[in-house]
Every structure is written in C-alpha cells, then in structure tokens.
Coordinates of C-alpha atoms in Angstrom, one line a residue:
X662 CA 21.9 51.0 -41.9
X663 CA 23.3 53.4 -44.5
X664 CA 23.5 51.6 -48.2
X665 CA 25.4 53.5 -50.6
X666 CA 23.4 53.7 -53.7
X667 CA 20.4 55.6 -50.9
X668 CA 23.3 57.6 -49.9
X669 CA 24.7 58.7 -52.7
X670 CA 20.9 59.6 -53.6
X671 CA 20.3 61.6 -50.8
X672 CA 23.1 62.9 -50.2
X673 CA 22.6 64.7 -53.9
X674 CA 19.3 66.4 -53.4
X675 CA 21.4 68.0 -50.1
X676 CA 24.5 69.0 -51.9
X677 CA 21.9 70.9 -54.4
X678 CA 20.1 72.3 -51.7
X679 CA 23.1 73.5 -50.7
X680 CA 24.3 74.4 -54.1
X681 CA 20.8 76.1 -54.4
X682 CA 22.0 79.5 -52.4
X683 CA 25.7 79.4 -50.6
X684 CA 25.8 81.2 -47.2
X685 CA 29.4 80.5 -46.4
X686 CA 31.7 83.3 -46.2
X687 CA 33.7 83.6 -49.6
X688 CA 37.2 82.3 -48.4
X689 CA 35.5 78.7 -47.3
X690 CA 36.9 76.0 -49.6
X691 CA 33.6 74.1 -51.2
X692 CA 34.1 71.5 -48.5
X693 CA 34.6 73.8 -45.6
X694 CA 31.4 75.6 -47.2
X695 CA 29.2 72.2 -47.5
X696 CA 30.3 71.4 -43.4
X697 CA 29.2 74.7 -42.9
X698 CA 26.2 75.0 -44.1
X699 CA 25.0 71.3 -42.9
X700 CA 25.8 72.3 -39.1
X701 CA 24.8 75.6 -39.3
X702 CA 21.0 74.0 -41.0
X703 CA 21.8 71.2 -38.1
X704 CA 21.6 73.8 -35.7
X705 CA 19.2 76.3 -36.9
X706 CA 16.8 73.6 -36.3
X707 CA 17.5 74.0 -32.3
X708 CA 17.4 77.5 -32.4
X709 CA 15.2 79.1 -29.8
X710 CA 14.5 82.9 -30.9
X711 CA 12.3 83.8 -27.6
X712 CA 15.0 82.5 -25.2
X713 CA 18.4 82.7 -27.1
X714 CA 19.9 79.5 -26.5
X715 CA 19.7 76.4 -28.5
X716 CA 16.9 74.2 -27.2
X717 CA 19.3 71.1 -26.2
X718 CA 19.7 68.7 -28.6
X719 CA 22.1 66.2 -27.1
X720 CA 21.5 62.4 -28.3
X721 CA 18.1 62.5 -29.7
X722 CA 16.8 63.9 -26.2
X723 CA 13.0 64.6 -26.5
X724 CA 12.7 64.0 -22.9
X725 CA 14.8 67.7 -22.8
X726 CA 11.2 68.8 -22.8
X727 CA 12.2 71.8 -24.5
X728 CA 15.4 72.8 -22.0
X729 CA 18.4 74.8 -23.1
X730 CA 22.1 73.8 -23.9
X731 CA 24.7 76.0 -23.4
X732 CA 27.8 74.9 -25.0
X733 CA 26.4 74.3 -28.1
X734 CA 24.6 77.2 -28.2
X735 CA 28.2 79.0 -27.8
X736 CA 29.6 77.0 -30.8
X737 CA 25.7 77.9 -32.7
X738 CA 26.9 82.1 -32.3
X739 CA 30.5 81.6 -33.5
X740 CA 28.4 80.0 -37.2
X741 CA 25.9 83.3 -36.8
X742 CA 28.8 85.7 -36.6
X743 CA 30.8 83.9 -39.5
X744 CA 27.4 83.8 -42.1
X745 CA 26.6 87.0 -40.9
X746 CA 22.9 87.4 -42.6
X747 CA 20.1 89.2 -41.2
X748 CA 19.7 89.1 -37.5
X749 CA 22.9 87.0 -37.4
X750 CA 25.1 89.3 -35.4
X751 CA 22.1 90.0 -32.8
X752 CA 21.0 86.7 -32.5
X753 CA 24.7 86.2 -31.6
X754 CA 25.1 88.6 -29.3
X755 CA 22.2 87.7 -27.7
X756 CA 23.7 84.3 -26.6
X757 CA 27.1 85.5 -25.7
X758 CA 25.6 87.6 -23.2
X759 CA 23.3 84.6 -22.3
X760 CA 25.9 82.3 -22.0
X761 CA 28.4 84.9 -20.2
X762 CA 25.7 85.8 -17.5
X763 CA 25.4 82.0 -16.4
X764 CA 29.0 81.7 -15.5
X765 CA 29.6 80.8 -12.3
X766 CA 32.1 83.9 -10.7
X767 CA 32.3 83.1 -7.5
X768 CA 36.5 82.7 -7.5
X769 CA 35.8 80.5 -4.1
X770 CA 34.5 77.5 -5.8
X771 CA 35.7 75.2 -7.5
X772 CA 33.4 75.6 -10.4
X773 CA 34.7 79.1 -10.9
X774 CA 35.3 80.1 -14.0
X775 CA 33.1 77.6 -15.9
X776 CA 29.1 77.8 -17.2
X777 CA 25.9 76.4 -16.6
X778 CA 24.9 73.4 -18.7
X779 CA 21.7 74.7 -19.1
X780 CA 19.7 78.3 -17.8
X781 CA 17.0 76.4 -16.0
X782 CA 19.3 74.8 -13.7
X783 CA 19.0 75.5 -9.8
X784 CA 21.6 77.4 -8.1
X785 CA 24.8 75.3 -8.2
X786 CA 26.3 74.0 -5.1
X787 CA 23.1 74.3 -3.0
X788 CA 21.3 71.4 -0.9
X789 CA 18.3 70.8 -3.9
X790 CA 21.4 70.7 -5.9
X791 CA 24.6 69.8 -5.0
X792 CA 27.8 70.0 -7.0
X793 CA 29.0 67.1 -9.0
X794 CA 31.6 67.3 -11.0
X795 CA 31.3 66.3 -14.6
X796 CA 27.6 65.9 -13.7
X797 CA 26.2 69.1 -12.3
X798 CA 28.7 71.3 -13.7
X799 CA 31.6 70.7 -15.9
X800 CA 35.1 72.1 -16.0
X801 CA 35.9 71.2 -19.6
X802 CA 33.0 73.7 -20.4
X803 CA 35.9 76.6 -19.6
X804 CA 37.8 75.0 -22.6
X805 CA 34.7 74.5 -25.1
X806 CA 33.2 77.8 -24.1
X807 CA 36.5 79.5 -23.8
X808 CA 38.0 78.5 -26.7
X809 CA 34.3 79.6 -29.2
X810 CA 34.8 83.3 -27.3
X811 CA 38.5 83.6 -28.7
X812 CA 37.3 82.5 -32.6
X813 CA 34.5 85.5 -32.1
X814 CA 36.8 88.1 -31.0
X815 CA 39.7 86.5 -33.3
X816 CA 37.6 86.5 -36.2
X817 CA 34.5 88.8 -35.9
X818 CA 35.5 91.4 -33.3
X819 CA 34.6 93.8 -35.7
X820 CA 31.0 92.8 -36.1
X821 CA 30.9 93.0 -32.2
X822 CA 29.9 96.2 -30.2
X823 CA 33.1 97.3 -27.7
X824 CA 31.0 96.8 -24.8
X825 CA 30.1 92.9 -25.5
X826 CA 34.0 92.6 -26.4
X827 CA 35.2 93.5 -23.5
X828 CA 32.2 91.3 -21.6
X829 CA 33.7 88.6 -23.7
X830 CA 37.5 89.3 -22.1
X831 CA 36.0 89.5 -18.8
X832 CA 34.5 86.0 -19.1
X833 CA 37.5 84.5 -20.3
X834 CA 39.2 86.2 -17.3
X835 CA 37.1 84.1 -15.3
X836 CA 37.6 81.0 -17.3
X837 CA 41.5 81.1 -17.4
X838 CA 41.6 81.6 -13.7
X839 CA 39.0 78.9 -12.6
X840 CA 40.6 76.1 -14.7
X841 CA 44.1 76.8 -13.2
X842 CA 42.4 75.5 -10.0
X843 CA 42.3 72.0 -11.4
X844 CA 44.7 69.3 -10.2
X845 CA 44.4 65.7 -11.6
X846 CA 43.9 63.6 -8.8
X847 CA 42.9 66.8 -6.0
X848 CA 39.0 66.9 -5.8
X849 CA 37.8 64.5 -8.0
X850 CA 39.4 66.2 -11.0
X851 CA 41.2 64.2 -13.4
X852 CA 42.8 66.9 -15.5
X853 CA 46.7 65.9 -16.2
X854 CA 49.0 66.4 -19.5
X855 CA 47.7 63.1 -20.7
X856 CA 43.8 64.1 -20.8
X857 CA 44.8 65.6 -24.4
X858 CA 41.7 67.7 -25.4
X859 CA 40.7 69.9 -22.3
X860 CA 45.1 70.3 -21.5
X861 CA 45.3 71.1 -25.3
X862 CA 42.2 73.6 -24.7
X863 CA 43.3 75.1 -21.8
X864 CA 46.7 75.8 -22.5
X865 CA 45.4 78.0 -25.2
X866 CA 43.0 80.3 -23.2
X867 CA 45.4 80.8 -20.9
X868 CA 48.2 81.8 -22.7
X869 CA 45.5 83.5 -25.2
X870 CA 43.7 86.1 -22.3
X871 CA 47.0 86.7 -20.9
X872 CA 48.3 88.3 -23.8
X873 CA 45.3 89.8 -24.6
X874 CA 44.6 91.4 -20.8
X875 CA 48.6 91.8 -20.7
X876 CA 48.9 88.9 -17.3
X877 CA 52.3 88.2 -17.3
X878 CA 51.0 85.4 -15.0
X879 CA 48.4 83.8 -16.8
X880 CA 50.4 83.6 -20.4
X881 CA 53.1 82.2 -18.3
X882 CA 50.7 79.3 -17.1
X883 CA 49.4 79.4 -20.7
X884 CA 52.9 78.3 -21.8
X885 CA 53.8 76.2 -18.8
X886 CA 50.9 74.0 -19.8
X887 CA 51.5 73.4 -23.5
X888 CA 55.4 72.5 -22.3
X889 CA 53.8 69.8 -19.9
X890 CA 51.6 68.7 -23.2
X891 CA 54.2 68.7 -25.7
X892 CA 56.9 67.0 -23.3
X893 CA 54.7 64.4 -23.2
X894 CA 54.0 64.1 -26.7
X895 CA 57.3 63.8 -27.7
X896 CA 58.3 60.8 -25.6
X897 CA 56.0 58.6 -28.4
X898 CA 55.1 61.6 -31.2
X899 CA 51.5 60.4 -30.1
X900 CA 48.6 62.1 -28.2
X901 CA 48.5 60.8 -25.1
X902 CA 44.7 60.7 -25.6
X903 CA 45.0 58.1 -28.5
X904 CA 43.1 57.0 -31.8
X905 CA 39.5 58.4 -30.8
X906 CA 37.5 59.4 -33.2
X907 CA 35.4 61.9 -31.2
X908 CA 38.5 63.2 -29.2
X909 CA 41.3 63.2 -31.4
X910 CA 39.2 65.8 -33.1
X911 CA 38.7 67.8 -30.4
X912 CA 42.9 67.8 -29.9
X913 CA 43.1 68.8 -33.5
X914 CA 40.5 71.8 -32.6
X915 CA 43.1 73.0 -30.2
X916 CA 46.0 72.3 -31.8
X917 CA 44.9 74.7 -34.7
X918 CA 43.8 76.9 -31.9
X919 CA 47.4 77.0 -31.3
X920 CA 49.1 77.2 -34.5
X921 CA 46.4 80.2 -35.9
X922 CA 46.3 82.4 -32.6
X923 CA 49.1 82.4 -30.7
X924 CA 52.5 84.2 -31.5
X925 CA 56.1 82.7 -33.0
X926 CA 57.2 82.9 -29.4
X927 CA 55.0 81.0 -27.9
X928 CA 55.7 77.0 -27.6
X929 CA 52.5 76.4 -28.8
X930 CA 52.7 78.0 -31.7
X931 CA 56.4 76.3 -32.0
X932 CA 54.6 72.7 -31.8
X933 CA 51.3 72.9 -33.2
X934 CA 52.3 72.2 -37.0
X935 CA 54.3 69.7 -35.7
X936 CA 51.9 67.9 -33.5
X937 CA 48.9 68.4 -36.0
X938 CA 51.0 66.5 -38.7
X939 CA 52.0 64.2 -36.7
X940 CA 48.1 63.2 -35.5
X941 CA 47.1 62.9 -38.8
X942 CA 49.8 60.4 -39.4
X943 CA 48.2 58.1 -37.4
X944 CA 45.0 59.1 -38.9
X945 CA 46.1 58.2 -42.3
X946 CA 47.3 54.7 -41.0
X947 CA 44.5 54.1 -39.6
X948 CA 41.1 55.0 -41.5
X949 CA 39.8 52.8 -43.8
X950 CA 38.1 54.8 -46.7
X951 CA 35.8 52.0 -47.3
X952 CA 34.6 51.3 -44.3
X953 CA 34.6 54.8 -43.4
X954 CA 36.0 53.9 -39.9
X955 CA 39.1 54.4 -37.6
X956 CA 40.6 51.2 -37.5
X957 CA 40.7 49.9 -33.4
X958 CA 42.1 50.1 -30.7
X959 CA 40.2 53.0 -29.0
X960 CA 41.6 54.5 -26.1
X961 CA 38.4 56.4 -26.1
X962 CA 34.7 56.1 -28.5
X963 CA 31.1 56.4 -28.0
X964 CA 30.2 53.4 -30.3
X965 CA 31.7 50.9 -32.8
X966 CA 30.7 51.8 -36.3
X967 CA 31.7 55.8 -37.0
X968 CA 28.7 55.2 -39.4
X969 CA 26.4 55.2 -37.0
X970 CA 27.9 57.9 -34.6
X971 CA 29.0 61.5 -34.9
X972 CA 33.0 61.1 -34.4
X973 CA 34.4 64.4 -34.1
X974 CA 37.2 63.0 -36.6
X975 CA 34.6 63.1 -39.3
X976 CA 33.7 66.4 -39.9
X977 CA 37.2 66.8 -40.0
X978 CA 38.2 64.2 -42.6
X979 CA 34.8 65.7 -44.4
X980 CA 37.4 68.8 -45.3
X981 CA 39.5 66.8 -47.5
X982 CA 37.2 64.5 -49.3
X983 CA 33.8 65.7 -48.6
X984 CA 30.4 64.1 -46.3
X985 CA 29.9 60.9 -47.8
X986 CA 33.5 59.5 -48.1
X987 CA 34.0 61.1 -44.0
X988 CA 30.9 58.7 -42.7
X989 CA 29.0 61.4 -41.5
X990 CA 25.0 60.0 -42.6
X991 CA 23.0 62.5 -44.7
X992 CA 20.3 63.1 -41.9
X993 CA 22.8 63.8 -38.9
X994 CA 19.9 63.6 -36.4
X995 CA 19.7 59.7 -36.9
X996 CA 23.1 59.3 -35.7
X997 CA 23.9 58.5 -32.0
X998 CA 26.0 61.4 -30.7
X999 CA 24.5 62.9 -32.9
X1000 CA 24.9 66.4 -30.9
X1001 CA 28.6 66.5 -31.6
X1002 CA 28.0 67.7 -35.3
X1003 CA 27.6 71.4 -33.4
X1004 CA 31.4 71.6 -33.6
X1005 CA 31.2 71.7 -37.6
X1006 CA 31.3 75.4 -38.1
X1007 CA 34.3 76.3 -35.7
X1008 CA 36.1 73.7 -37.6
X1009 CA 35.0 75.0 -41.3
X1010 CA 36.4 78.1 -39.9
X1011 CA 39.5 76.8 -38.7
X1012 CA 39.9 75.0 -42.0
X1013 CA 42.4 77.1 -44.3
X1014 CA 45.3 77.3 -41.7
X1015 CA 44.3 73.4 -40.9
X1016 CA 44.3 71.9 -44.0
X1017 CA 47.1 73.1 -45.1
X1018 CA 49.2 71.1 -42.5
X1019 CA 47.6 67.6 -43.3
X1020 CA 50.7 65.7 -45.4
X1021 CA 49.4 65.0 -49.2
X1022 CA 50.1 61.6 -48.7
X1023 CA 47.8 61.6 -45.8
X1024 CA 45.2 63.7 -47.7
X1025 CA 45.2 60.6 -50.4
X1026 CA 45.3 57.9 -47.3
X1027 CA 41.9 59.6 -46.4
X1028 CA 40.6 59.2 -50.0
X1029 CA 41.5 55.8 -50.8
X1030 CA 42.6 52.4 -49.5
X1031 CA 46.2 52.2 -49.8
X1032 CA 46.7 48.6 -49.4
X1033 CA 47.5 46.5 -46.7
X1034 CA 49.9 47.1 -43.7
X1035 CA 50.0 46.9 -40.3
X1036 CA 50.8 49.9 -38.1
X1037 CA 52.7 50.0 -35.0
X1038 CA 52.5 53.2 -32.4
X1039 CA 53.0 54.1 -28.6
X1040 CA 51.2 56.8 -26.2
X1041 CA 52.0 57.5 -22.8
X1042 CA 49.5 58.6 -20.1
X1043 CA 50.9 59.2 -16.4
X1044 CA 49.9 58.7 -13.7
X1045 CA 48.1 55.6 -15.1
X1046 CA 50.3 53.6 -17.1
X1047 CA 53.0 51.5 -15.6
X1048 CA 54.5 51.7 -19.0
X1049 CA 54.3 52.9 -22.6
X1050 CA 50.7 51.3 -24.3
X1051 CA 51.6 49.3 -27.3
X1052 CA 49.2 49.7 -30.5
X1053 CA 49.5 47.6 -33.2
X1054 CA 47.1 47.6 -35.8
X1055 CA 46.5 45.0 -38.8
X1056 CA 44.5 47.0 -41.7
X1057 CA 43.4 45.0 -45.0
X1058 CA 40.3 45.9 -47.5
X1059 CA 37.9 43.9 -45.8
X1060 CA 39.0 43.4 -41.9
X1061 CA 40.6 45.6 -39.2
X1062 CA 42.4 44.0 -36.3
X1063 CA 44.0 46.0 -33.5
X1064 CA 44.5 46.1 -30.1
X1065 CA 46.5 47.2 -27.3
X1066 CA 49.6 46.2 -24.9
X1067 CA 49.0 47.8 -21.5
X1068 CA 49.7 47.9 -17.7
X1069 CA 47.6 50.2 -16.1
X1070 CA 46.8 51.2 -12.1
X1071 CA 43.0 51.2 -13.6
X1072 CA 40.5 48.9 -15.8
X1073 CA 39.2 50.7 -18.3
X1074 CA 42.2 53.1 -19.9
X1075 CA 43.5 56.0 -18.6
X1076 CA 39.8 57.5 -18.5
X1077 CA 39.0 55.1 -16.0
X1078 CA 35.8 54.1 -18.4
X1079 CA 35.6 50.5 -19.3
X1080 CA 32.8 51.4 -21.8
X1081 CA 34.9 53.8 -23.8
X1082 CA 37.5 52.2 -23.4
X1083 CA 38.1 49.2 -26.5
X1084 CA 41.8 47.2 -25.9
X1085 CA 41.2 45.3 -28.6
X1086 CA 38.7 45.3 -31.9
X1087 CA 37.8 43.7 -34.9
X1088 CA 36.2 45.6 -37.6
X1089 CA 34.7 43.9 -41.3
X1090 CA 32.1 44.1 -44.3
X1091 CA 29.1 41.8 -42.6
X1092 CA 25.7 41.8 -44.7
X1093 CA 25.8 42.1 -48.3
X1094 CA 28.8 44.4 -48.4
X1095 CA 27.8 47.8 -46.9
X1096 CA 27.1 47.1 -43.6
X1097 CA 30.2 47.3 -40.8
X1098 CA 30.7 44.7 -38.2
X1099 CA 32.4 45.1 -35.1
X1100 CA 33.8 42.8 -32.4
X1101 CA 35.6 44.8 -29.2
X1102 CA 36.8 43.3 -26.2
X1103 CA 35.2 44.8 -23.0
X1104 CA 37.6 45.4 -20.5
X1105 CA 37.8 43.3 -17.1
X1106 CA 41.6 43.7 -16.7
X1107 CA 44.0 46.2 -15.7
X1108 CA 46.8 44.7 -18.0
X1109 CA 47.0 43.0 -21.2
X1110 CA 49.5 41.3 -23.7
X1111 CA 48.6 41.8 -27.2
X1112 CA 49.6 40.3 -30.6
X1113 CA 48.2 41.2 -33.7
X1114 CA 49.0 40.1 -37.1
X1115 CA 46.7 39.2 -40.0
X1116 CA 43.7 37.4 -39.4
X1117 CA 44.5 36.5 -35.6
X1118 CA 44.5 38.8 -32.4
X1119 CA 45.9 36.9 -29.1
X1120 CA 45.2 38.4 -25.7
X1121 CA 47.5 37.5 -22.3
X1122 CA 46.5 38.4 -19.2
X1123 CA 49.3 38.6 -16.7
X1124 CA 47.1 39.4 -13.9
X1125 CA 44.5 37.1 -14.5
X1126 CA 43.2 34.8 -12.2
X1127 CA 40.4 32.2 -11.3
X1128 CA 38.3 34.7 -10.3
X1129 CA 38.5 36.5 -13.9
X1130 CA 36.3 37.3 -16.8
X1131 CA 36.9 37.8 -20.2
X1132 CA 34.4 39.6 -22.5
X1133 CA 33.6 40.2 -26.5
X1134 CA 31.0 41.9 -27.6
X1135 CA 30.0 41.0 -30.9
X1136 CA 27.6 43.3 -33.4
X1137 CA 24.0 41.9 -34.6
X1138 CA 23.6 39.8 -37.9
X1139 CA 22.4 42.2 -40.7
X1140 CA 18.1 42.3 -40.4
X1141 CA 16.4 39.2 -39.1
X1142 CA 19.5 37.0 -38.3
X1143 CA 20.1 35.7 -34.4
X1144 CA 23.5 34.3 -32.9
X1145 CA 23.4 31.3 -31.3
X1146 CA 27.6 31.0 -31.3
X1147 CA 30.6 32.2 -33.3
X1148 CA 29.9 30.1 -35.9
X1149 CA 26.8 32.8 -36.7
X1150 CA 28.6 35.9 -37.1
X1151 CA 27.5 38.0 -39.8
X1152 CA 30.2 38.0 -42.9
X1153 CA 33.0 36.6 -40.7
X1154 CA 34.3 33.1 -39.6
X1155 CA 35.9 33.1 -36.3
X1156 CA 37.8 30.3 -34.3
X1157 CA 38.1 30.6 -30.8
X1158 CA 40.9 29.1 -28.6
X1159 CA 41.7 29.8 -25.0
X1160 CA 44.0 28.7 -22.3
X1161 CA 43.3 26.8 -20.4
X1162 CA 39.4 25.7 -21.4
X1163 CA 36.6 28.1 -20.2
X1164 CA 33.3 28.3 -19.9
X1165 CA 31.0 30.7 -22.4
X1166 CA 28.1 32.4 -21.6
X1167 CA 26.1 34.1 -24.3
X1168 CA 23.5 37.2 -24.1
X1169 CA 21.9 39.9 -26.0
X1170 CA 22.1 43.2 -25.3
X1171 CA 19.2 45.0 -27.0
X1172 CA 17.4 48.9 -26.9
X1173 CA 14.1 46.6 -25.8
X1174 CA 15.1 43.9 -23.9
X1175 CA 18.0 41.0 -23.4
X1176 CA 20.5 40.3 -20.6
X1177 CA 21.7 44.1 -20.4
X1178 CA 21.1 47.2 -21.9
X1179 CA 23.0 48.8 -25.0
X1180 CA 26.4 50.7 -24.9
X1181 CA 26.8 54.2 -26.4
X1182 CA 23.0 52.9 -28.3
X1183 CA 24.8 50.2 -29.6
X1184 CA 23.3 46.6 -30.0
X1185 CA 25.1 43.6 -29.4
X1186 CA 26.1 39.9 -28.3
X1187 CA 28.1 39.3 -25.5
X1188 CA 30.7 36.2 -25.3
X1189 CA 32.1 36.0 -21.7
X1190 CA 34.2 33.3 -20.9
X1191 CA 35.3 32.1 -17.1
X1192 CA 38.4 30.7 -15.8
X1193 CA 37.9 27.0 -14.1
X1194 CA 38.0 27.7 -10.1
X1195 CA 41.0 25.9 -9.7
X1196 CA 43.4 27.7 -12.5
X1197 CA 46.7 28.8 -11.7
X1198 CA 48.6 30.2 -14.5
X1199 CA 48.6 32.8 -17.3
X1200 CA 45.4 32.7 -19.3
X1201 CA 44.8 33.8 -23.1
X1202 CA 42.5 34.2 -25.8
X1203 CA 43.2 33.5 -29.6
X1204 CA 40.8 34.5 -32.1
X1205 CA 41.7 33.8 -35.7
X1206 CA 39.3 35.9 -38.2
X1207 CA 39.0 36.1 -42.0
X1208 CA 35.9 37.1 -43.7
X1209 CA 33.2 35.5 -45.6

C-alpha cells in the first residue's frame, strides 16, 4: 500500500518529468496540464504504431496477448489531436478511421450503431460467435465512442481533413440511430433514465448529430431524452446513478458534454450547470481528503479503497487539488481498474468550462477536512425501487459510516450487481496511519432499514427470513496480521449485536487461495451470519465502531 512520505517522493521526480518539457496545449490550467500529460504518457505506452489501435490494456491484462481495444484507443486520438506534435494528427486519424470501419452498420441488428471491442474479433452475431450483450458487443460503446468523435470535431475539426470529418458524422449517424433502438427492459437491455452515465451520454449525441446533420428527428430525441434525465433528477436533485466513484464521473463527462456543446435552447444545456453543481455537492459532502476516498454507500464501485482503484471521480477531483491529494497512485498501472485512467485527457480538455461550475466551497471540501457532519440525500431509480433510497452518511477524521434505506424488485441495486453494489460501509485509518480499511455489507436482500449515526450503523431487514444470510466483508490486517474474529480488525474495535442470536461463519477470500475468490481484486474476510431455522420475526444487525 501507498505510504505518503514514498508518495510524495515519487510523485516529485514525475511532476519534474513533467515540468521537464510541457506538451499540453497553452490554455490547460497546470493541473489539467499534469492529468494530461500523465494519461497521454499512460497511454502512449499501449500505443501500437503498425496496427493503430491501442494494444488493450484493461486491468493489468497480459493474457490480451497483444489484442487491441477500441474504446480506449478512441479516447487515446482525442489526446493526439489536442497535443498535436509530430505525427499526432496522423496517428489520429489513423484510429478514427480504424475505429469507424469496425462499426457494426447493419441498421437490422440490434447492435447497430455501436463498435467492435476489439479488430480481431469474429464477425458478430454468427454461430462461432454469438451476440451477447454487454459481453460480445456493447451498446454503451455508442456513448463512449460517440461522445470522443464530437470533442474531435468540436475541438480539432480544423486539424482534420473534410473527408475524415464527414466519415466522423457518418459514424455518429450510425451511433445516434442504433442506441435509439434501446429499451430498458426489451431485449436484455437495461437502459432507462435512471442508468445515469450512458442516458446522460446518449442524450447528448443525439441531440448533438441532429443539429449537426440538420434531423429534426434525432435532436428531438436528443432533447426528449435529457427531459426524461433531468425529470428524474429533480425529484431528489441526485443522480439517479448515485455516489460512485467511477460513474459519477462518467455523469460529469456528459454533463459538461452538455453545458459546452449544445445551444441556450436546448434543455440540456438549460440543466447542465445546474446538475453539475449539484453532483459536486454531494461530492464535497462526501470525500474525505485524508483518506482520499468517497465516503460509502455505493450504489455502484469496482473496489473499496479509491487508493487502490482508478475511480473515474479522481482524475476529476485531480483538477482542483492536483494527483496526490485526488488518490490517483504515482504508477497508475499498479492500480486495479487501472484502464479507466484513459478518460484523463477528454476530461483535461473538458476542464476550463468544468471547473468553473464546481462551488468554491466545494473546491475547499475537496482540499481539506471540514470537520465532522453527517449527510443525508435521496436518489430515485424506476423501475426498481419501490420507493425513494435513503443515504445517510456519518463522516469524521478517522471513520466513515454510511449506508442505504432501500426497497427494491432486485438484490443488488438498481444494476442488478450484488458485487457493485455496497448498502452499507465502513471506512477508517487501519495500520500505522496510512493505510484505509474497509468494511461493506454484501448484499443478500432486496430491502433494507438503515440507521447511521456516529460510531454505530444498524441494519433491518423487513424481508428477512429463516432462510436468510447476512454478509460483511471485512479488509486484511496491514502485512502479516490474520483475523480470527472482530476482535482482530486492523485499527478498529467493533461490537457486534444481532437479533435474534446467529450463527457466524468466517473465511478468507484471497488472489491465491481461501474460501472464495477476490472481488473487483480486492482481498478480504467474510463474516456471514445465519438466522436460527425456526425464526419468525424482523432480524437486524448493530455494529458499533470507533477506531483504535
């Protein structure tokens, strides 16, 4: 794990590297210029110059054996045309028309519109390889993809020949058209208001190409989109996709999408300062500068410790008080989720107009702890909730308690993922001081009762029953520790009370070996308890925390 005097060490010799010779465009501020450089160096290191693409570098994958990535290779020719240096602009236009010649154009599919994940893939839809959605092919790719080809022609259109421009419009053509053929809940697609980055995304290329290719129709459905988005978002002033540190960022890419490239008339443009300020509200509630963490719940993560994970949030907080401070470790690459840090040169782009939205007291929030408090918010995501989810969160210097009130027709959140999905968490200095612990509760139910207030998180479960199982997975001891109970956790003391009496079980979940395998890479104990056979009742868990 990271300690700070190493980081602050490191992290030195790469500022001066940087320092050394600057290839940000001259409007970057020094933080939008320090992101950019990092990615773009991030990226470089991917770069394929006999194919064009970006060898794929998603999680640490050596077992790629040398494959190509699409997407990321997208984002990797937006940063080419923005440093614009020797054989930037070629290098770029050799993946756009990469990239735009493995779209899928068949308008009778319901992959239309969208990309390969990678050139070496068989023919989509065929019998050696059948279509899978969100697995073969993906139709968020439209938004991702879509969204990098509007920040090209937005911003570099004039490094761009005519004929690769309007190659570019013709793809996002395609795009707009094929994502208007999803339906949440109509062949296996899952796309409603409430999924917040991809409707966020969406709405934007639509309305976007429309005006662009002058289709009445398609800004039409541009704008009927973001008025199903932000009718939603006003019922709580929340994204409906709530407190995630990888997708809230993506949310915030769109949303400044919306307020830098769309027109006064458009409702997008209406809402986006709005919204953006409004997100980073609850930002600024809940990071914790000296953990460098968003405080739990998560409605959606890909690990427990944004010190050990690339958070999409991060590079974004890295804008207002630069890498260390935003948990983003010195050598990205070590970091799970690690292939997220593409995104960093759209959003050093999008900075200027971005920043500028962020309230100053918000901006200091990121910079420093501003004492204790406990937060309270709502988010609303139909057709899965039965009702408004309840956050409360209980932030103090040295321990984070939050968790979630919820009724829902699924277990595992609105993304129907129990492993993303983290109801209730603990979070706390463990080690000698620089190390964070985490404890989350796995979900089992569909519905829970929370209270939080400080030191002590209680969990109800009106639906439980004999047959149900209640789970807490707690992070490692700091190097060369094992947990035989609570009493062992790592820099916190926790006492455990449940109704009525249950039964514990204890395992480990390690990368080489234990009762199960890790989540999202991460390591750690599990404490399920069990309901007696006979119970009849409503069951709950108290856990009362304070650190060491």
């Amino acid at each position: 794990m990271q300690h700070i005097k190493m980081r602050a060490a490191l992290l030195l010799l790469s500022v001066a590297a940087v320092e050394g010779s600057s290839s940000c465009p001259g409007t970057f501020s020094s933080n939008a210029c320090s992101l950019f450089e990092t990615s773009m160096s991030y990226l470089e290191y991917f770069w394929d110059p006999v194919a064009g693409y970006l060898f794929d570098e998603t999680d640490q994958t050596p077992a790629s054996a040398m494959r190509h990535e699409t997407r990321t290779s997208t984002w990797y020719a937006v940063g080419l045309l923005a440093r614009n240096q020797g054989d930037d602009v070629a290098n770029a236009e050799r993946v756009f028309r990469n990239v735009v010649s493995g779209q899928f154009t068949d308008a009778s599919k319901q992959w239309y519109g969208t990309y390969q994940k990678e050139p070496e893939e068989p023919l989509l839809g065929t019998a050696v390889y059948p279509a899978e959605i969100y697995d073969t092919w993906d139709p968020n790719w439209r938004g991702f993809i879509g969204t990098s080809l509007i920040i090209a022609l937005e911003e570099y259109s004039h490094l761009l020949s005519s004929e690769l421009q309007e190659l570019l419009l013709q793809s996002l053509y395609h795009n707009a058209v094929g994502d208007s053929y999803r339906v949440g809940g109509v062949d296996g697609d899952n796309l409603y208001p409430c999924y917040s980055n991809p409707s966020i995304m969406r709405a934007v290329v639509s309305g976007w190409t429309g005006r662009r290719l002058n289709d009445t129709n398609m800004t039409a459905a541009g704008e009927m989109y973001g008025r199903e988005i932000v009718s939603l978002f006003n019922l709580t002033n929340t994204l409906s996709e709530f407190n995630s540190a990888t997708y809230t960022g993506v949310s915030l890419y769109g949303l400044a999408l919306w307020e830098k490239y769309t027109p006064d008339d458009s409702i997008l443009k209406q809402n986006a300062a709005r919204m953006i300020s409004a997100t980073w509200e609850s930002v600024g509630q809940l990071w914790h500068p000296g953990m460098r963490n968003l405080a739990g719940p998560w409605d959606r993560t890909y690990g427990w410790d944004m010190n050990r994970y690339l958070g999409i949030l991060a590079p974004w907080i890295w804008l207002f008080v630069g890498r260390e401070a935003s948990s983003v470790y010195y050598n990205v690459a070590a970091m799970s989720h690690h292939s997220d840090f593409a995104f960093g040169p759209l959003l050093a782009i999008l900075a200027d107009v971005h920043v500028a939205l962020v309230p100053a007291h918000v901006q200091s929030a990121l910079k420093s702890f501003q004492g204790e408090h406990t937060y309270h918010a709502q988010a609303y995501s139909p057709p899965f909730d039965f009702a408004l989810r309840n956050y409360t969160t209980w932030v103090s210097e040295k321990l984070t308690i939050g968790a979630i009130s919820f009724d829902e027709d699924v277990v595992g959140g609105p993304s129907n993922n129990p492993g993303q999905w983290s109801p209730a968490v603990a979070q706390w200095y463990q080690g000698d001081g620089t190390d964070v612990g985490y404890l989350v509760h796995y979900a089992t139910e569909s519905a829970i009762d929370a209270e939080v207030t400080p030191g002590c998180l209680k969990l109800t479960y009106p639906y439980g029953n004999s047959s149900s199982i209640f789970t807490f997975l707690l992070s490692p001891p700091t190097p060369n520790g094992t947990l035989l109970d609570w009493n062992d956790a790592d820099g916190l003391d926790v006492r455990i009370t449940t109704y009525p009496e249950m039964s514990l079980n204890l395992t480990f979940a390690g990368a080489f070996g234990g009762a199960s395998e890790t989540i999202h890479d991460f390591e750690f104990y599990n404490f399920t308890y069990t309901l007696p056979q006979s119970f009849t009742g409503l069951p709950w868990v108290q856990l009362e925390m304070k650190t060491q």
